[in-house]
mmCIF file of N, CA and C in Angstrom:
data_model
loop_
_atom_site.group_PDB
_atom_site.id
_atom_site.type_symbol
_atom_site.label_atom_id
_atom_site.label_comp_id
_atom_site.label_asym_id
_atom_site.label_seq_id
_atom_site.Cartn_x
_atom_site.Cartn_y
_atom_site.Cartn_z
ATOM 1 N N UNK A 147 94.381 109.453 64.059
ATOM 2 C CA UNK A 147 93.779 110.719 64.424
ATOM 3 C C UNK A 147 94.599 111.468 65.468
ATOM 4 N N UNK A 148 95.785 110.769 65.480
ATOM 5 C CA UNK A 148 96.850 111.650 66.409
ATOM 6 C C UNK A 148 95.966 111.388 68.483
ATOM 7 N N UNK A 149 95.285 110.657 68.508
ATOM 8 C CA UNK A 149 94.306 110.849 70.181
ATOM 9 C C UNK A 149 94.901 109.358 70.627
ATOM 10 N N UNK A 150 95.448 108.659 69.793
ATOM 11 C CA UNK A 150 96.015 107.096 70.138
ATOM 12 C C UNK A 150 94.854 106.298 70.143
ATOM 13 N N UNK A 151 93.410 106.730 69.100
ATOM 14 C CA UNK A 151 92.052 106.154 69.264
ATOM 15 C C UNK A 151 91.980 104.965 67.755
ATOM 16 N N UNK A 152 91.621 103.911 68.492
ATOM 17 C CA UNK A 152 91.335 103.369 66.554
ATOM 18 C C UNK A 152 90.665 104.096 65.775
ATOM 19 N N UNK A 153 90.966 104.081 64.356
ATOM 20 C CA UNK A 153 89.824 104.898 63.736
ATOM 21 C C UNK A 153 88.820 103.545 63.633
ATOM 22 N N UNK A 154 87.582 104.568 63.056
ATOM 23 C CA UNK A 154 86.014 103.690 63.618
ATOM 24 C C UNK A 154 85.437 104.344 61.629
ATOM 25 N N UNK A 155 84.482 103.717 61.680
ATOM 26 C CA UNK A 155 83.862 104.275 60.233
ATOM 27 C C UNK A 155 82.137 103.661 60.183
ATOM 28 N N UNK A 156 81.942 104.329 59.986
ATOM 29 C CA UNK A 156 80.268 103.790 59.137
ATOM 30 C C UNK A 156 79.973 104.559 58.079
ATOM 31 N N UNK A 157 79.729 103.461 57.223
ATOM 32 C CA UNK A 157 79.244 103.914 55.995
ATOM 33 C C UNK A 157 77.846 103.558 55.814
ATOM 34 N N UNK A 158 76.898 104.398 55.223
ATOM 35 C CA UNK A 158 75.471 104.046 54.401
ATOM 36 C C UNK A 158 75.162 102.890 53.678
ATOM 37 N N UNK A 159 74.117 102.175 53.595
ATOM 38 C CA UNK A 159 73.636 101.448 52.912
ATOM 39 C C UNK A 159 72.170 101.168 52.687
ATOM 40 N N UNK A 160 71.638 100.322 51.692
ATOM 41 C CA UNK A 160 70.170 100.437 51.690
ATOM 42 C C UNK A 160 70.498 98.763 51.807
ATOM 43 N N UNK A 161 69.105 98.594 51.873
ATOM 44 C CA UNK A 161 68.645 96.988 52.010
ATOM 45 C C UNK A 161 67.973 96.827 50.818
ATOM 46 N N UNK A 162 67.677 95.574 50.276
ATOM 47 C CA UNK A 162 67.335 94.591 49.221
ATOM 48 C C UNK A 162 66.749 93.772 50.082
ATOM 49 N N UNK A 163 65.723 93.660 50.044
ATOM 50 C CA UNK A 163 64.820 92.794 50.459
ATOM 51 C C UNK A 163 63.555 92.326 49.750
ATOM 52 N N UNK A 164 63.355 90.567 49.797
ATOM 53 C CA UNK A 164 62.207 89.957 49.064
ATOM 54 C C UNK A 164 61.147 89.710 49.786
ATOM 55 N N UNK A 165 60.176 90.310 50.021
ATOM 56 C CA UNK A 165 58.932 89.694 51.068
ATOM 57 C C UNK A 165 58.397 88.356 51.260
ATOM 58 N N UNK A 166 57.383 88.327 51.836
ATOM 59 C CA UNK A 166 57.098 86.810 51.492
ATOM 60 C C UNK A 166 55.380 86.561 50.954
ATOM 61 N N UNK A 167 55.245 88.008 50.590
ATOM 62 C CA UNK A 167 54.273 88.054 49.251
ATOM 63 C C UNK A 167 54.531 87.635 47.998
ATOM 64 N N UNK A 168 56.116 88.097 47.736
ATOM 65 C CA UNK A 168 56.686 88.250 46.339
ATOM 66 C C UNK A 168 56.260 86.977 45.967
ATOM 67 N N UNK A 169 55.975 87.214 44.792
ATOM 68 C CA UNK A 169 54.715 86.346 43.887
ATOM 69 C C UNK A 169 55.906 85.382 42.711
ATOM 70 N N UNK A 170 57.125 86.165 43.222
ATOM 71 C CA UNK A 170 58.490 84.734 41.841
ATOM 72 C C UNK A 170 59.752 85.902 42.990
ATOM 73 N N UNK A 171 59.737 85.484 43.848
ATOM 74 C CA UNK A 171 60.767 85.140 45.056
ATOM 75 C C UNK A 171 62.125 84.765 44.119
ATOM 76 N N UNK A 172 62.486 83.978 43.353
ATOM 77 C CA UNK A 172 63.813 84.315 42.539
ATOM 78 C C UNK A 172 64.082 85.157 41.004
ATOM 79 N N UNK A 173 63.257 85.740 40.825
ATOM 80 C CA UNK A 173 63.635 86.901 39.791
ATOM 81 C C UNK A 173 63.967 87.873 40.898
ATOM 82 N N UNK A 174 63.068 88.194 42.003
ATOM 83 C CA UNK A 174 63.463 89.510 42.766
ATOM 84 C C UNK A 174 64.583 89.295 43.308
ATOM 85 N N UNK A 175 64.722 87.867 43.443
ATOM 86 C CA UNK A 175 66.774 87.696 44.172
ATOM 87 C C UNK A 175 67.674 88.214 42.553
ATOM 88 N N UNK A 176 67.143 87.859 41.452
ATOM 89 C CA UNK A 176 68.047 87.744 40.488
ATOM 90 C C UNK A 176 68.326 89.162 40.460
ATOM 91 N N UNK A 177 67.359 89.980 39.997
ATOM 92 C CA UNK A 177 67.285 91.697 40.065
ATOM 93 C C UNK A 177 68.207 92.126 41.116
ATOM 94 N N UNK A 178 67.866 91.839 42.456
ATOM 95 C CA UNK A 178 68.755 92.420 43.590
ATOM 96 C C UNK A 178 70.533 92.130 43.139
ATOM 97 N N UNK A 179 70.460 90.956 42.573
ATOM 98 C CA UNK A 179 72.140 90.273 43.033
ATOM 99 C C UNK A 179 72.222 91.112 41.518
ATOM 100 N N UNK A 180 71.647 91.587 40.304
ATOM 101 C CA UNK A 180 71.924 92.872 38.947
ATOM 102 C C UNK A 180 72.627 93.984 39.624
ATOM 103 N N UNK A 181 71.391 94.539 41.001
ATOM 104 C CA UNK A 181 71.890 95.753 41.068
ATOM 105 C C UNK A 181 73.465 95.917 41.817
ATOM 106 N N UNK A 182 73.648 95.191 42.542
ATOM 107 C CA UNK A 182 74.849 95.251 43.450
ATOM 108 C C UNK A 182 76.160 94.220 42.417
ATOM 109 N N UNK A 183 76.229 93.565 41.559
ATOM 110 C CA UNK A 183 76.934 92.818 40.921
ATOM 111 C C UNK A 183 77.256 93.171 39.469
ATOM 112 N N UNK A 184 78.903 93.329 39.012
ATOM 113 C CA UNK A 184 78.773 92.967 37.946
ATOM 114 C C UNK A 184 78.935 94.637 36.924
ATOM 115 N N UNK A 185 78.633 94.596 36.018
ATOM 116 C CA UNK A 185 78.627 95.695 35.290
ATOM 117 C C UNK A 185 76.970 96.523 35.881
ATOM 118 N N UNK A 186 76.409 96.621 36.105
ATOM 119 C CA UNK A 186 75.355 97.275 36.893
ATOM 120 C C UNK A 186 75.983 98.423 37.718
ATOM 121 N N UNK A 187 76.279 97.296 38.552
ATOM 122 C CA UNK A 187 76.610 97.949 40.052
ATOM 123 C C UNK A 187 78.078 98.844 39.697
ATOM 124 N N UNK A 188 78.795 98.846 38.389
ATOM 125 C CA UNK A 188 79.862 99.987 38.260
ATOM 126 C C UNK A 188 79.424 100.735 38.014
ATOM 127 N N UNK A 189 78.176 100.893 37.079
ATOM 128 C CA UNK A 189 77.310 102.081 36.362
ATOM 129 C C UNK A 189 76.889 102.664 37.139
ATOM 130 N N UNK A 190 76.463 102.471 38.466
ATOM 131 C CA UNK A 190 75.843 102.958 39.617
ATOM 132 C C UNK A 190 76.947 103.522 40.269
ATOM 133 N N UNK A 191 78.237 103.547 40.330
ATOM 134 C CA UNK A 191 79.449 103.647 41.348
ATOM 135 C C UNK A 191 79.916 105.233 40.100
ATOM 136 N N UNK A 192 80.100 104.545 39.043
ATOM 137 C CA UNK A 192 80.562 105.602 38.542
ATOM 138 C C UNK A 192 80.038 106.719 37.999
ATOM 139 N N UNK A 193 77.729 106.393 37.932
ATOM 140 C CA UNK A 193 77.347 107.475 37.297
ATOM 141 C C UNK A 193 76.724 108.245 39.000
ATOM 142 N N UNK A 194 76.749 107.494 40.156
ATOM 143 C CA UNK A 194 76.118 108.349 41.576
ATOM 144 C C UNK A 194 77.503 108.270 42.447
ATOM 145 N N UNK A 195 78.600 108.373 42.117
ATOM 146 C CA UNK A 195 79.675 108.817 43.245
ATOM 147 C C UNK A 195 79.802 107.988 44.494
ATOM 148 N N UNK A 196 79.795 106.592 44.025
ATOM 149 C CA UNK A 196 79.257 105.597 45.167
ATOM 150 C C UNK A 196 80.244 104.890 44.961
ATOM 151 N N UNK A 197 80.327 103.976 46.123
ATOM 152 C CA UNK A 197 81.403 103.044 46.405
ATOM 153 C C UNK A 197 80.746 101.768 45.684
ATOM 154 N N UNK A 198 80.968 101.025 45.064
ATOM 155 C CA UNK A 198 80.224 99.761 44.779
ATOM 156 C C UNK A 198 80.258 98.929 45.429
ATOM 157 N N UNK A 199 79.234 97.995 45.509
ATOM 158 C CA UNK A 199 78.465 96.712 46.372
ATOM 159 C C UNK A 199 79.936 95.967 46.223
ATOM 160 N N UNK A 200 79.918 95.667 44.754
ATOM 161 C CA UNK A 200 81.143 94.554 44.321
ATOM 162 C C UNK A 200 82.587 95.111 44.087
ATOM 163 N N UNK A 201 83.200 94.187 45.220
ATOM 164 C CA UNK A 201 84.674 94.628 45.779
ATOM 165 C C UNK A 201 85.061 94.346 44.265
ATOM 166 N N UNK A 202 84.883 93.464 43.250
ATOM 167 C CA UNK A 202 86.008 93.203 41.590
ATOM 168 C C UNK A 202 85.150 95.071 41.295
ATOM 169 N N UNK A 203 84.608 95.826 41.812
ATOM 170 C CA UNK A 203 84.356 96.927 40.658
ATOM 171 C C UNK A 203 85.030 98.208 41.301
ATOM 172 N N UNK A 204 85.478 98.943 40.633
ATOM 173 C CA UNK A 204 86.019 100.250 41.501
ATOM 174 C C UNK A 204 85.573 101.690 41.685
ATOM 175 N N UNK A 205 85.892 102.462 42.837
ATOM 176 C CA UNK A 205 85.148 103.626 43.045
ATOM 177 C C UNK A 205 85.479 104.516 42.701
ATOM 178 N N UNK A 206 85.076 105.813 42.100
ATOM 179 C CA UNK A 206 85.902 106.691 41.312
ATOM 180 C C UNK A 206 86.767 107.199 42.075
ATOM 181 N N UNK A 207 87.602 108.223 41.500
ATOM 182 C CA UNK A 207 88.386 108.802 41.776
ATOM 183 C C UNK A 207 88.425 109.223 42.905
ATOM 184 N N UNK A 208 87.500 110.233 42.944
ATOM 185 C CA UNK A 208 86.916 111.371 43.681
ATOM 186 C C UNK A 208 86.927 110.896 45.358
ATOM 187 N N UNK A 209 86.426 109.044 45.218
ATOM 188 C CA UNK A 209 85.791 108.294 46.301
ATOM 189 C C UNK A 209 86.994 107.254 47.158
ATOM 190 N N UNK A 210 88.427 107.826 46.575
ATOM 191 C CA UNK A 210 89.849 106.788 46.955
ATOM 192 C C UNK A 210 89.682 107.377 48.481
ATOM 193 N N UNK A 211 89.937 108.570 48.874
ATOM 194 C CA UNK A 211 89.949 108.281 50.644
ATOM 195 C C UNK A 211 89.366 107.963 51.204
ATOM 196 N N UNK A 212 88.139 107.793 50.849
ATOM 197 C CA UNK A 212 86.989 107.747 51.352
ATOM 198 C C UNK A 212 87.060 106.035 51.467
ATOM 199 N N UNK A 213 87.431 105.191 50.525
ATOM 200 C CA UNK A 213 87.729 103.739 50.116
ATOM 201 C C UNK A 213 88.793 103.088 51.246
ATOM 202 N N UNK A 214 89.789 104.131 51.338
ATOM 203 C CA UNK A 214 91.079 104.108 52.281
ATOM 204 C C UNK A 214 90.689 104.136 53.647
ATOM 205 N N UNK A 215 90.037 105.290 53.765
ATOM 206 C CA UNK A 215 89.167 105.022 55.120
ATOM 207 C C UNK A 215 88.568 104.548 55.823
ATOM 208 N N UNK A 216 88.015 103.513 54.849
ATOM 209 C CA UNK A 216 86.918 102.410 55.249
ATOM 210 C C UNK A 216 87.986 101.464 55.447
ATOM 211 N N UNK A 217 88.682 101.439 54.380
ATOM 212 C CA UNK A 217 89.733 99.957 54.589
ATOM 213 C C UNK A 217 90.452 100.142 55.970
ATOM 214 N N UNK A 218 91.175 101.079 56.428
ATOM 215 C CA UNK A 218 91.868 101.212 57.744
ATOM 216 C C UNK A 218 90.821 101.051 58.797
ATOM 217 N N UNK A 219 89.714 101.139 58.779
ATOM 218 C CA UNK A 219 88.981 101.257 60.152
ATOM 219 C C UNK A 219 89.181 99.984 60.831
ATOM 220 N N UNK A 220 89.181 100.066 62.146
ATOM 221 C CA UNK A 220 89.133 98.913 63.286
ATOM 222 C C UNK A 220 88.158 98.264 63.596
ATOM 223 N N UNK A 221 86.897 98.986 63.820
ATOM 224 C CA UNK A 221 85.729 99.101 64.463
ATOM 225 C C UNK A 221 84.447 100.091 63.692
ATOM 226 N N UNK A 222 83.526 99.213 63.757
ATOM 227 C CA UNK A 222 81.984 100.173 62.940
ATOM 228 C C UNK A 222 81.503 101.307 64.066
ATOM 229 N N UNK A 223 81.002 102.339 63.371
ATOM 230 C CA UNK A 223 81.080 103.232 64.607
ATOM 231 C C UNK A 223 79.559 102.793 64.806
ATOM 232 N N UNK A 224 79.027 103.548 66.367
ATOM 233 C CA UNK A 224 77.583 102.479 66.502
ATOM 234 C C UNK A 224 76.653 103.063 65.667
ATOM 235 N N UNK A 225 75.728 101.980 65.015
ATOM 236 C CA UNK A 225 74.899 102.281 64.002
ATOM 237 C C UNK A 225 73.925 103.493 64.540
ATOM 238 N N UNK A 226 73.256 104.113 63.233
ATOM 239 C CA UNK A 226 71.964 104.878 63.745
ATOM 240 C C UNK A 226 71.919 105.738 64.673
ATOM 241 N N UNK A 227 72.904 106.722 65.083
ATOM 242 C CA UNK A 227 73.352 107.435 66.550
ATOM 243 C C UNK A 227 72.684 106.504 67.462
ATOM 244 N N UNK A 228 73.653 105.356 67.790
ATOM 245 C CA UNK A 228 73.644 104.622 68.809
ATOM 246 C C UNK A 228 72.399 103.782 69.238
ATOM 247 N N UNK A 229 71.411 103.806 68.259
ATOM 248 C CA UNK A 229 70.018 103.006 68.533
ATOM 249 C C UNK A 229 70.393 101.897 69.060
ATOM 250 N N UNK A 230 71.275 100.988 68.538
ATOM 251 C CA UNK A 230 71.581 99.772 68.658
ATOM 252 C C UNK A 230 71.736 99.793 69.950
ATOM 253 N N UNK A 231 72.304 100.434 70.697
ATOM 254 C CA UNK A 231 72.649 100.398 72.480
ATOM 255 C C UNK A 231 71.264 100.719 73.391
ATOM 256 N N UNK A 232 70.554 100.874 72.887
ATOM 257 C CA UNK A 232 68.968 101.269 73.244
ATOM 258 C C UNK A 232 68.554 99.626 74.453
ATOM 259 N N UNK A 233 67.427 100.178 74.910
ATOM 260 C CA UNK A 233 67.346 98.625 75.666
ATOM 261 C C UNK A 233 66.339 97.977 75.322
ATOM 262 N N UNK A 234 65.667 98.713 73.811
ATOM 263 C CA UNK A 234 64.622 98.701 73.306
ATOM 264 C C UNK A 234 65.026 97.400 71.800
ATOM 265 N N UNK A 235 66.572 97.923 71.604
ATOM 266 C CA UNK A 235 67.351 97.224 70.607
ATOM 267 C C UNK A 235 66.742 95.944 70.130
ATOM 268 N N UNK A 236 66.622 94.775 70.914
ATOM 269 C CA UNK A 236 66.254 93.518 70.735
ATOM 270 C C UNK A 236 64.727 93.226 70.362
ATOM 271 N N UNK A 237 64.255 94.507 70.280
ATOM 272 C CA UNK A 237 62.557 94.194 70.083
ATOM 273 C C UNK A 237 62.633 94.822 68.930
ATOM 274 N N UNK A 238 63.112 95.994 68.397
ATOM 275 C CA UNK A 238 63.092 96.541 67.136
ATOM 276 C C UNK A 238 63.794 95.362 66.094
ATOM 277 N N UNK A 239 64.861 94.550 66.770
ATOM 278 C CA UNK A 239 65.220 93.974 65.571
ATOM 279 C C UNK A 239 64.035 92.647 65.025
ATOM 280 N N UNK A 240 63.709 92.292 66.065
ATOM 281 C CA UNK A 240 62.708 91.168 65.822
ATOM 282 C C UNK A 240 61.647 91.854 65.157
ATOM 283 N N UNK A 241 61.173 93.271 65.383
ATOM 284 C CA UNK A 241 59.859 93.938 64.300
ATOM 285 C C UNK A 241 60.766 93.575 63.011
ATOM 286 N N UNK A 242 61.652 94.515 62.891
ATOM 287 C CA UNK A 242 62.345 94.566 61.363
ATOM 288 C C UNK A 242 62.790 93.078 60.576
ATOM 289 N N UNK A 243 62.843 91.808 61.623
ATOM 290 C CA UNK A 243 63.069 90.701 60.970
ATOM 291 C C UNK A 243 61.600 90.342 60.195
ATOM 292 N N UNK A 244 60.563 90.590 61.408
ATOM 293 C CA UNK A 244 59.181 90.229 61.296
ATOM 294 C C UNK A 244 58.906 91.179 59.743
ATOM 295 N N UNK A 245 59.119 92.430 59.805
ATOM 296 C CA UNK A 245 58.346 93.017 58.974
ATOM 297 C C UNK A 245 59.109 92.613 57.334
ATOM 298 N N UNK A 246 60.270 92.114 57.042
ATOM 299 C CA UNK A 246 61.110 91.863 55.961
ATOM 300 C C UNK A 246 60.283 90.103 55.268
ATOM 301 N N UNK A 247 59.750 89.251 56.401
ATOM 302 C CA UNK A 247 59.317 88.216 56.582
ATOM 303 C C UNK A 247 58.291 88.286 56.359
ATOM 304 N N UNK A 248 57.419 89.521 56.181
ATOM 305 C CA UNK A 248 55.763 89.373 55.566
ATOM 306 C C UNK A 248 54.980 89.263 57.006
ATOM 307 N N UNK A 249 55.408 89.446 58.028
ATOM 308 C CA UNK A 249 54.461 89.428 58.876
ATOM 309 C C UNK A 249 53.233 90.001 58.946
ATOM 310 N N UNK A 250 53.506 91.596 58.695
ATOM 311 C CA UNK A 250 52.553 92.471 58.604
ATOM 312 C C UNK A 250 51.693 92.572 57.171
ATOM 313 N N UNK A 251 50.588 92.397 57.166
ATOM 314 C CA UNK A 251 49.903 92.342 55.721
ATOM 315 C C UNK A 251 49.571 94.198 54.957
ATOM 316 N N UNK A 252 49.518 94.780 56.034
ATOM 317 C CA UNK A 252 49.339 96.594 55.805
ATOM 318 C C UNK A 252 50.670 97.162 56.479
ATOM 319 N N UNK A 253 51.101 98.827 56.013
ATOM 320 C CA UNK A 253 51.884 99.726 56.460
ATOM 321 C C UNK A 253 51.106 99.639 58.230
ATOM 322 N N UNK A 254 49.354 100.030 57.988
ATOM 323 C CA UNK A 254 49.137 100.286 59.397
ATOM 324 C C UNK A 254 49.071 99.259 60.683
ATOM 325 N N UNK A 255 49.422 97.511 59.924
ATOM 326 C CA UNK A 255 49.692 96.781 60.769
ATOM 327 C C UNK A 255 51.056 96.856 61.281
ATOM 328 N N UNK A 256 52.210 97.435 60.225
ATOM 329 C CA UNK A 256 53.024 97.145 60.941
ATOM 330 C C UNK A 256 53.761 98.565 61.688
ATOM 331 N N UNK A 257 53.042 100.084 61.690
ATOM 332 C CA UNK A 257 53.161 100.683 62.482
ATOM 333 C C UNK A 257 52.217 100.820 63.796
ATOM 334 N N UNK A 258 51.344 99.694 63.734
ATOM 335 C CA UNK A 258 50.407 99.236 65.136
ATOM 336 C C UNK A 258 51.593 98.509 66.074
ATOM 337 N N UNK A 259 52.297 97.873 65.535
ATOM 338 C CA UNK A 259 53.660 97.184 66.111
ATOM 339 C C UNK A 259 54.481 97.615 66.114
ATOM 340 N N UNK A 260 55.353 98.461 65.620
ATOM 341 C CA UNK A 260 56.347 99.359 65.629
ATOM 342 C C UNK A 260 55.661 100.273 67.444
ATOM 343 N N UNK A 261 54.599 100.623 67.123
ATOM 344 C CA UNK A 261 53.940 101.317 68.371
ATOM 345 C C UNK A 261 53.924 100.899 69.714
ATOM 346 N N UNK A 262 53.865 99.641 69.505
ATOM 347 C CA UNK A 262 53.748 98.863 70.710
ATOM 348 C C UNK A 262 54.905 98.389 71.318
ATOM 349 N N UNK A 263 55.855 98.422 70.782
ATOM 350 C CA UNK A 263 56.986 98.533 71.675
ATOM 351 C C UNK A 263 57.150 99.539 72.296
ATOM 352 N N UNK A 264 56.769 100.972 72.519
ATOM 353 C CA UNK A 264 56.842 102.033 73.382
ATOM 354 C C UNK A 264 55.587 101.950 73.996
#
């Protein structure tokens, strides 16, 4: 960038996650590891302009600097405009472990807790 700064990058992603309701816990792993793996996950790269999950699949055309860019980076830039540096950080992650884990049985149990950390 010509400033003598590493370049830094963050890219988007969604989560795949199995609760601990899920009623056949390995079909929903099998489905998840469809969408990101394999001939799936190119159909997804090449029909939504996306980088694919799976490094054997490639990103279109359109998406090479963007690929290049990611590959040169040094450093992730900080997630979420900087939430992560929050001093709040270590309690949100334990909700979000909790809430992926089935803790919460309702949305309004687990924004009663989300709440209560402020």
């Amino acid at each position: 960038d010509g400033q003598g700064v590493d370049p830094v990058t963050y890219c988007g992603t969604n989560s795949l996650a199995i609760t601990a309701y899920s009623e056949n816990k390995q079909a929903a792993f099998d489905f998840c590891m469809k969408l990101v793996t394999g001939e799936f996950d190119q159909k997804m790269a090449d029909t939504c302009a996306q980088i694919p999950a799976d490094p054997n699949n490639t990103a279109p055309g359109s998406l090479a600097p963007c690929v290049e860019a990611l590959k040169s980076a040094k450093s992730p830039m900080s997630w979420c405009g900087s939430l992560n540096t929050t001093p709040q950080w270590n309690d949100m992650k334990t909700f979000f472990t909790e809430l992926f884990e089935g803790k919460y049985a309702t949305g309004a149990d687990a924004a009663a807790a989300m709440d209560a950390l402020y």
